[in-house]
Amino acid sequence: MVKNSHDSYGYVSKSLHWLMALMVVALFSVGAYMVTLDYYSPWYKTLPFYHKSTGVVVAALLLLRVLWRLANLQPQPLPTHTRWEKALARVAHALIYVLLCGIVVSGYLISTADGRAISVFDWFSIPAAGELFLDQARIAGAIHEYLAYGLMTLVGVHALGALKHHFIDKDKTLKRML
Amino acid sequence: MKYFGLALVLSISMASSFAADYVIDTKGAHASINFRVSHLGYSWLLGRFNTFDGKFSYDAAKPEESVIMVNIDTTSLDSNHAERDKHLMSDDFLHADKFPKATFKSTQVTDKGDGKLMVTGDFTLHGVTKSIVIEAQKVGEGEDPWGGYRAGFSGTTKINMGDFGFKKNYGDVWLDLHVEGVRQ
């Protein structure tokens, strides 16, 4: 099935979910590592370039995903899910979307603070909006970092929840995303 | 009476030979604090601090009595590249969140003749205070067209990132100062 049903996710939702999961975890790992690099490291220029390029692709996928979600059915929680599980899942999912948006925007603001465009894999460029507020690169940088750590915490909660449903509750919560 | 007049003129000109106080003209931006770092040994990377203030006293007849002090806002670093500025202001280098202020206070000025001065002073950067020597050169002084009086100097000094406890140490930083003061 391409589309979602009341019961399960369709291929589009599944593909977007796992592709973005992979890219976001990779972006976080690369991001955390690249800021520790020495100036003379051969990766000093390449890792930020790939980080930014991939980030733009994730932003595009995020937009697609939100549109797809709005245009589609959402699988309903299983009848066996407790009220607190439903509430927690709902809050975590919403926050993951909010943080992803925040990370995309703050990342854009770091790199474009001086009017420079963001090159995406040397394929095309995202134009800059210039410096929108004072000390933009530093402030946006701090926000980008905090949001990224917050997102990874949420992703951890999200993954633990999925594993709990699969191995402890033995229900099909995880399976319908596979 | 003639002699009295002469004496008066003399005494006035002597009085005016006491060191005058100048405020560095940051308002009109006739002053700049620039830095220079070797890039890979192949070229110079230039940047500057956009926000600072300072004052000095100076008398051409007694340059060794000059005093200068400058305060620099380290969060105003500008190397014309926001991502690099962010890195230079991070805790790898200036740690500008924690140490937003750098100061220079002269402790001794030596006249080397020909408008050349050796300005020794305490430079506080990244929370570390070291004595540094600025090789300065007077550019000129005189009345400006708007009813004021100005004096200007250029100076150069070299500091080492390691000496000031930067986490990353990529060697020497040259500081090039251009200050124009308006007499008060």
Tab-separated table of C-alpha atoms in Angstrom:
chain	number	residue	atom	x	y	z
A	1	MET	CA	0.000	0.000	0.000
A	2	VAL	CA	1.254	3.422	-0.895
A	3	LYS	CA	-1.063	5.312	1.424
A	4	ASN	CA	-1.633	4.964	5.140
A	5	SER	CA	-4.666	3.112	6.460
A	6	HIS	CA	-6.378	3.236	9.878
A	7	ASP	CA	-4.359	0.219	10.674
A	8	SER	CA	-0.897	0.673	9.250
A	9	TYR	CA	1.527	3.038	7.566
A	10	GLY	CA	1.893	3.006	3.781
A	11	TYR	CA	5.156	2.775	1.873
A	12	VAL	CA	5.556	6.523	1.525
A	13	SER	CA	5.273	7.142	5.263
A	14	LYS	CA	7.512	4.192	6.071
A	15	SER	CA	10.188	5.228	3.581
A	16	LEU	CA	10.155	8.838	4.766
A	17	HIS	CA	10.308	7.743	8.403
A	18	TRP	CA	13.297	5.417	8.059
A	19	LEU	CA	15.188	7.507	5.523
A	20	MET	CA	14.881	10.588	7.720
A	21	ALA	CA	15.708	8.596	10.857
A	22	LEU	CA	18.940	7.470	9.242
A	23	MET	CA	19.806	10.941	7.953
A	24	VAL	CA	18.971	12.721	11.214
A	25	VAL	CA	21.082	10.363	13.328
A	26	ALA	CA	23.915	10.699	10.804
A	27	LEU	CA	23.570	14.498	10.832
A	28	PHE	CA	23.731	14.550	14.613
A	29	SER	CA	26.809	12.312	14.765
A	30	VAL	CA	28.630	14.213	12.049
A	31	GLY	CA	27.601	17.545	13.560
A	32	ALA	CA	28.840	16.666	17.025
A	33	TYR	CA	32.098	15.327	15.591
A	34	MET	CA	32.867	18.043	13.047
A	35	VAL	CA	32.903	20.854	15.614
A	36	THR	CA	35.758	19.119	17.432
A	37	LEU	CA	37.956	18.861	14.320
A	38	ASP	CA	41.294	20.554	14.185
A	39	TYR	CA	41.683	23.199	11.489
A	40	TYR	CA	44.337	21.101	9.789
A	41	SER	CA	42.106	18.021	9.607
A	42	PRO	CA	41.305	16.965	6.020
A	43	TRP	CA	37.644	16.770	7.116
A	44	TYR	CA	37.481	20.333	8.473
A	45	LYS	CA	35.839	21.679	5.327
A	46	THR	CA	34.183	18.569	3.873
A	47	LEU	CA	32.143	17.444	6.895
A	48	PRO	CA	30.364	20.802	7.383
A	49	PHE	CA	29.700	20.858	3.632
A	50	TYR	CA	28.036	17.429	3.704
A	51	HIS	CA	26.285	18.261	6.989
A	52	LYS	CA	24.709	21.377	5.482
A	53	SER	CA	23.865	19.716	2.167
A	54	THR	CA	22.229	16.752	3.905
A	55	GLY	CA	20.437	19.129	6.252
A	56	VAL	CA	18.797	20.872	3.298
A	57	VAL	CA	17.670	17.503	1.906
A	58	VAL	CA	16.204	16.603	5.319
A	59	ALA	CA	14.384	19.949	5.338
A	60	ALA	CA	12.834	19.117	1.967
A	61	LEU	CA	11.864	15.628	3.152
A	62	LEU	CA	10.399	17.140	6.323
A	63	LEU	CA	8.186	19.430	4.292
A	64	LEU	CA	7.105	16.507	2.106
A	65	ARG	CA	6.418	14.412	5.184
A	66	VAL	CA	4.278	17.042	6.883
A	67	LEU	CA	2.268	17.528	3.671
A	68	TRP	CA	1.865	13.774	3.256
A	69	ARG	CA	0.760	13.456	6.851
A	70	LEU	CA	-1.835	16.201	6.444
A	71	ALA	CA	-3.139	14.673	3.214
A	72	ASN	CA	-3.327	11.171	4.610
A	73	LEU	CA	-5.018	9.049	7.215
A	74	GLN	CA	-3.086	8.451	10.412
A	75	PRO	CA	-3.094	4.896	11.795
A	76	GLN	CA	-5.058	4.873	15.048
A	77	PRO	CA	-3.437	3.845	18.330
A	78	LEU	CA	-3.985	0.167	19.138
A	79	PRO	CA	-6.857	-0.576	21.537
A	80	THR	CA	-4.324	-2.098	23.915
A	81	HIS	CA	-2.428	1.198	24.257
A	82	THR	CA	-3.013	2.840	27.606
A	83	ARG	CA	-4.010	6.452	27.954
A	84	TRP	CA	-0.605	7.590	29.165
A	85	GLU	CA	1.076	5.783	26.289
A	86	LYS	CA	-1.145	7.570	23.780
A	87	ALA	CA	-0.564	10.937	25.425
A	88	LEU	CA	3.205	10.444	25.646
A	89	ALA	CA	3.421	9.270	22.034
A	90	ARG	CA	1.366	12.224	20.841
A	91	VAL	CA	3.545	14.757	22.708
A	92	ALA	CA	6.804	13.080	21.643
A	93	HIS	CA	5.755	12.957	17.984
A	94	ALA	CA	4.678	16.595	17.981
A	95	LEU	CA	7.895	17.692	19.698
A	96	ILE	CA	10.013	15.734	17.220
A	97	TYR	CA	8.399	17.690	14.379
A	98	VAL	CA	8.836	21.006	16.204
A	99	LEU	CA	12.482	20.328	17.027
A	100	LEU	CA	13.249	19.202	13.471
A	101	CYS	CA	11.823	22.483	12.184
A	102	GLY	CA	13.770	24.464	14.792
A	103	ILE	CA	17.018	22.688	13.921
A	104	VAL	CA	16.528	23.283	10.207
A	105	VAL	CA	15.801	26.990	10.717
A	106	SER	CA	18.628	27.600	13.223
A	107	GLY	CA	21.080	25.723	11.003
A	108	TYR	CA	20.116	27.890	8.063
A	109	LEU	CA	20.567	31.020	10.185
A	110	ILE	CA	24.121	30.051	11.214
A	111	SER	CA	25.414	29.540	7.700
A	112	THR	CA	23.648	32.469	6.072
A	113	ALA	CA	24.336	35.080	8.778
A	114	ASP	CA	26.819	36.922	6.567
A	115	GLY	CA	24.828	36.658	3.350
A	116	ARG	CA	26.584	33.542	2.078
A	117	ALA	CA	24.374	30.990	0.358
A	118	ILE	CA	24.308	27.303	1.335
A	119	SER	CA	25.628	25.039	-1.381
A	120	VAL	CA	23.811	21.722	-1.582
A	121	PHE	CA	26.294	19.089	-2.803
A	122	ASP	CA	27.563	21.707	-5.304
A	123	TRP	CA	24.298	20.995	-7.103
A	124	PHE	CA	22.359	24.159	-6.265
A	125	SER	CA	22.405	26.856	-3.601
A	126	ILE	CA	19.933	28.028	-1.003
A	127	PRO	CA	20.149	31.839	-0.965
A	128	ALA	CA	20.803	33.711	2.268
A	129	ALA	CA	18.379	36.081	3.941
A	130	GLY	CA	21.321	37.951	5.482
A	131	GLU	CA	21.792	38.895	9.121
A	132	LEU	CA	18.297	39.111	10.598
A	133	PHE	CA	19.438	39.834	14.154
A	134	LEU	CA	22.649	40.763	15.941
A	135	ASP	CA	25.174	38.031	16.659
A	136	GLN	CA	23.064	35.677	14.550
A	137	ALA	CA	25.624	32.928	13.905
A	138	ARG	CA	26.492	32.536	17.576
A	139	ILE	CA	22.920	32.650	18.893
A	140	ALA	CA	21.548	30.370	16.175
A	141	GLY	CA	24.522	28.074	16.760
A	142	ALA	CA	23.730	27.668	20.441
A	143	ILE	CA	20.046	27.020	19.674
A	144	HIS	CA	20.963	24.510	16.940
A	145	GLU	CA	23.133	22.597	19.402
A	146	TYR	CA	20.610	22.531	22.274
A	147	LEU	CA	17.741	21.529	19.983
A	148	ALA	CA	19.842	18.740	18.472
A	149	TYR	CA	20.595	17.261	21.896
A	150	GLY	CA	16.905	17.636	22.794
A	151	LEU	CA	15.890	15.839	19.599
A	152	MET	CA	18.258	12.966	20.262
A	153	THR	CA	16.778	12.569	23.745
A	154	LEU	CA	13.291	12.424	22.231
A	155	VAL	CA	14.437	9.966	19.573
A	156	GLY	CA	15.735	7.798	22.412
A	157	VAL	CA	12.359	7.918	24.196
A	158	HIS	CA	10.588	7.223	20.879
A	159	ALA	CA	12.820	4.199	20.119
A	160	LEU	CA	12.520	2.826	23.657
A	161	GLY	CA	8.732	3.111	23.365
A	162	ALA	CA	8.763	1.206	20.076
A	163	LEU	CA	10.970	-1.524	21.548
A	164	LYS	CA	8.779	-1.746	24.646
A	165	HIS	CA	5.702	-2.342	22.475
A	166	HIS	CA	7.519	-4.936	20.419
A	167	PHE	CA	9.309	-6.960	23.069
A	168	ILE	CA	7.370	-6.383	26.276
A	169	ASP	CA	3.784	-5.738	25.166
A	170	LYS	CA	4.324	-7.899	22.078
A	171	ASP	CA	1.880	-5.785	20.048
A	172	LYS	CA	2.217	-4.633	16.420
A	173	THR	CA	3.027	-0.951	17.081
A	174	LEU	CA	6.543	-1.242	15.666
A	175	LYS	CA	5.625	-3.773	12.968
A	176	ARG	CA	3.250	-1.408	11.256
A	177	MET	CA	6.135	0.986	10.613
A	178	LEU	CA	8.302	-1.791	9.152
B	1	MET	CA	53.244	95.807	29.905
B	2	LYS	CA	54.894	94.425	26.814
B	3	TYR	CA	56.810	91.932	28.934
B	4	PHE	CA	53.712	91.063	30.874
B	5	GLY	CA	51.961	90.199	27.612
B	6	LEU	CA	54.852	88.034	26.524
B	7	ALA	CA	54.916	86.307	29.891
B	8	LEU	CA	51.192	85.632	29.602
B	9	VAL	CA	51.554	84.134	26.133
B	10	LEU	CA	54.465	82.030	27.387
B	11	SER	CA	52.626	80.808	30.422
B	12	ILE	CA	49.593	79.878	28.336
B	13	SER	CA	51.710	77.999	25.839
B	14	MET	CA	53.490	76.249	28.712
B	15	ALA	CA	50.201	75.331	30.336
B	16	SER	CA	49.025	73.809	27.084
B	17	SER	CA	52.146	71.684	26.954
B	18	PHE	CA	50.785	69.555	29.796
B	19	ALA	CA	49.599	66.244	28.400
B	20	ALA	CA	46.185	66.638	26.863
B	21	ASP	CA	43.474	64.030	27.237
B	22	TYR	CA	42.066	62.438	24.153
B	23	VAL	CA	39.082	60.165	23.636
B	24	ILE	CA	39.491	57.599	20.878
B	25	ASP	CA	37.092	58.519	18.123
B	26	THR	CA	35.016	55.347	17.963
B	27	LYS	CA	31.884	57.431	17.537
B	28	GLY	CA	33.021	58.598	14.109
B	29	ALA	CA	34.884	55.303	13.600
B	30	HIS	CA	38.279	56.890	13.068
B	31	ALA	CA	39.918	54.052	14.881
B	32	SER	CA	40.158	50.335	14.332
B	33	ILE	CA	41.550	47.301	16.055
B	34	ASN	CA	42.533	44.683	13.527
B	35	PHE	CA	44.093	41.283	13.836
B	36	ARG	CA	46.045	39.191	11.452
B	37	VAL	CA	46.798	35.484	11.579
B	38	SER	CA	48.865	33.518	9.156
B	39	HIS	CA	46.668	31.241	7.082
B	40	LEU	CA	48.593	28.006	6.566
B	41	GLY	CA	51.708	30.124	6.135
B	42	TYR	CA	50.496	31.114	2.672
B	43	SER	CA	48.591	34.325	3.341
B	44	TRP	CA	47.130	36.559	6.025
B	45	LEU	CA	43.675	36.244	7.478
B	46	LEU	CA	42.423	39.666	8.625
B	47	GLY	CA	39.696	40.519	11.057
B	48	ARG	CA	38.764	43.230	13.476
B	49	PHE	CA	36.828	44.109	16.608
B	50	ASN	CA	33.963	46.404	15.762
B	51	THR	CA	33.181	47.553	19.306
B	52	PHE	CA	35.741	49.143	21.590
B	53	ASP	CA	36.448	52.385	23.349
B	54	GLY	CA	39.423	54.048	24.895
B	55	LYS	CA	41.287	57.167	25.813
B	56	PHE	CA	44.830	58.415	25.968
B	57	SER	CA	46.818	61.374	27.102
B	58	TYR	CA	49.610	62.685	24.969
B	59	ASP	CA	51.963	65.608	24.791
B	60	ALA	CA	54.388	65.820	21.893
B	61	ALA	CA	56.945	67.471	24.174
B	62	LYS	CA	56.795	64.673	26.740
B	63	PRO	CA	55.697	61.515	24.926
B	64	GLU	CA	57.033	59.283	27.694
B	65	GLU	CA	54.317	60.629	29.985
B	66	SER	CA	51.619	59.322	27.672
B	67	VAL	CA	49.039	56.915	28.977
B	68	ILE	CA	46.583	54.852	26.960
B	69	MET	CA	43.794	52.473	27.822
B	70	VAL	CA	41.482	50.558	25.524
B	71	ASN	CA	38.504	48.267	26.200
B	72	ILE	CA	37.540	45.758	23.539
B	73	ASP	CA	34.235	43.894	23.241
B	74	THR	CA	35.410	40.446	22.145
B	75	THR	CA	31.894	39.499	21.007
B	76	SER	CA	32.233	42.100	18.234
B	77	LEU	CA	34.815	40.070	16.312
B	78	ASP	CA	34.331	40.345	12.570
B	79	SER	CA	36.377	38.468	9.986
B	80	ASN	CA	33.776	38.836	7.248
B	81	HIS	CA	32.656	35.217	7.648
B	82	ALA	CA	29.944	34.463	10.217
B	83	GLU	CA	30.820	30.793	10.648
B	84	ARG	CA	34.472	31.605	11.247
B	85	ASP	CA	33.549	34.418	13.651
B	86	LYS	CA	31.384	31.960	15.568
B	87	HIS	CA	34.315	29.552	15.809
B	88	LEU	CA	36.808	32.242	16.831
B	89	MET	CA	34.430	33.472	19.563
B	90	SER	CA	33.779	29.915	20.808
B	91	ASP	CA	35.628	28.308	23.697
B	92	ASP	CA	38.206	26.981	21.220
B	93	PHE	CA	39.615	30.500	21.080
B	94	LEU	CA	38.281	33.709	22.670
B	95	HIS	CA	35.466	32.123	24.694
B	96	ALA	CA	33.659	35.419	24.271
B	97	ASP	CA	30.607	34.356	26.312
B	98	LYS	CA	32.774	34.007	29.379
B	99	PHE	CA	35.349	36.703	28.578
B	100	PRO	CA	33.447	39.403	26.672
B	101	LYS	CA	35.984	42.080	27.553
B	102	ALA	CA	39.631	42.526	26.665
B	103	THR	CA	41.572	45.501	27.991
B	104	PHE	CA	44.883	47.198	27.433
B	105	LYS	CA	46.396	49.618	29.951
B	106	SER	CA	49.793	51.134	29.297
B	107	THR	CA	52.353	50.939	32.074
B	108	GLN	CA	55.273	52.605	30.349
B	109	VAL	CA	55.855	54.616	27.220
B	110	THR	CA	59.337	55.018	25.809
B	111	ASP	CA	60.128	57.672	23.255
B	112	LYS	CA	62.248	56.316	20.442
B	113	GLY	CA	62.349	59.587	18.541
B	114	ASP	CA	60.915	60.478	15.157
B	115	GLY	CA	57.373	59.972	16.458
B	116	LYS	CA	58.127	56.365	17.334
B	117	LEU	CA	56.953	55.092	20.703
B	118	MET	CA	57.318	51.830	22.528
B	119	VAL	CA	54.136	51.337	24.539
B	120	THR	CA	54.416	48.694	27.227
B	121	GLY	CA	51.231	47.685	28.976
B	122	ASP	CA	49.035	45.004	30.486
B	123	PHE	CA	46.828	43.242	28.002
B	124	THR	CA	43.973	41.169	29.404
B	125	LEU	CA	42.462	38.680	26.989
B	126	HIS	CA	40.610	35.427	27.660
B	127	GLY	CA	40.944	36.203	31.378
B	128	VAL	CA	44.753	36.182	31.158
B	129	THR	CA	46.821	39.323	31.741
B	130	LYS	CA	50.242	39.628	30.115
B	131	SER	CA	52.600	42.489	29.581
B	132	ILE	CA	52.934	43.283	25.885
B	133	VAL	CA	54.838	45.893	23.903
B	134	ILE	CA	53.185	47.871	21.125
B	135	GLU	CA	55.476	49.462	18.566
B	136	ALA	CA	53.657	52.691	17.847
B	137	GLN	CA	54.113	55.462	15.382
B	138	LYS	CA	52.548	58.869	15.580
B	139	VAL	CA	50.765	59.669	12.339
B	140	GLY	CA	49.951	63.298	13.028
B	141	GLU	CA	48.123	65.813	15.154
B	142	GLY	CA	46.443	69.138	14.655
B	143	GLU	CA	43.190	70.971	14.336
B	144	ASP	CA	40.351	69.334	12.477
B	145	PRO	CA	38.001	71.324	10.174
B	146	TRP	CA	35.141	71.152	12.717
B	147	GLY	CA	36.702	73.075	15.577
B	148	GLY	CA	38.328	70.172	17.359
B	149	TYR	CA	41.866	68.937	17.827
B	150	ARG	CA	43.003	65.436	16.976
B	151	ALA	CA	46.036	63.194	17.283
B	152	GLY	CA	46.476	59.805	15.682
B	153	PHE	CA	48.743	56.810	16.062
B	154	SER	CA	49.319	53.405	14.535
B	155	GLY	CA	50.670	50.491	16.475
B	156	THR	CA	51.508	46.856	16.023
B	157	THR	CA	52.098	44.051	18.438
B	158	LYS	CA	52.235	40.293	18.348
B	159	ILE	CA	50.678	37.901	20.825
B	160	ASN	CA	50.634	34.136	20.983
B	161	MET	CA	47.390	32.156	21.324
B	162	GLY	CA	49.072	29.782	23.762
B	163	ASP	CA	50.207	32.597	26.048
B	164	PHE	CA	46.612	33.647	26.551
B	165	GLY	CA	45.375	30.122	27.188
B	166	PHE	CA	43.291	29.552	24.056
B	167	LYS	CA	42.195	25.918	23.828
B	168	LYS	CA	43.385	25.763	20.234
B	169	ASN	CA	46.757	27.234	19.553
B	170	TYR	CA	47.554	28.124	15.978
B	171	GLY	CA	50.465	30.365	16.846
B	172	ASP	CA	50.863	34.098	16.645
B	173	VAL	CA	48.269	36.802	16.221
B	174	TRP	CA	49.307	40.246	15.060
B	175	LEU	CA	47.293	43.143	16.346
B	176	ASP	CA	47.260	46.297	14.250
B	177	LEU	CA	45.824	49.324	15.966
B	178	HIS	CA	44.869	52.616	14.429
B	179	VAL	CA	43.627	55.190	16.880
B	180	GLU	CA	42.611	58.763	16.380
B	181	GLY	CA	41.815	60.715	19.516
B	182	VAL	CA	39.752	63.847	19.888
B	183	ARG	CA	41.204	66.208	22.479
B	184	GLN	CA	38.831	66.909	25.345
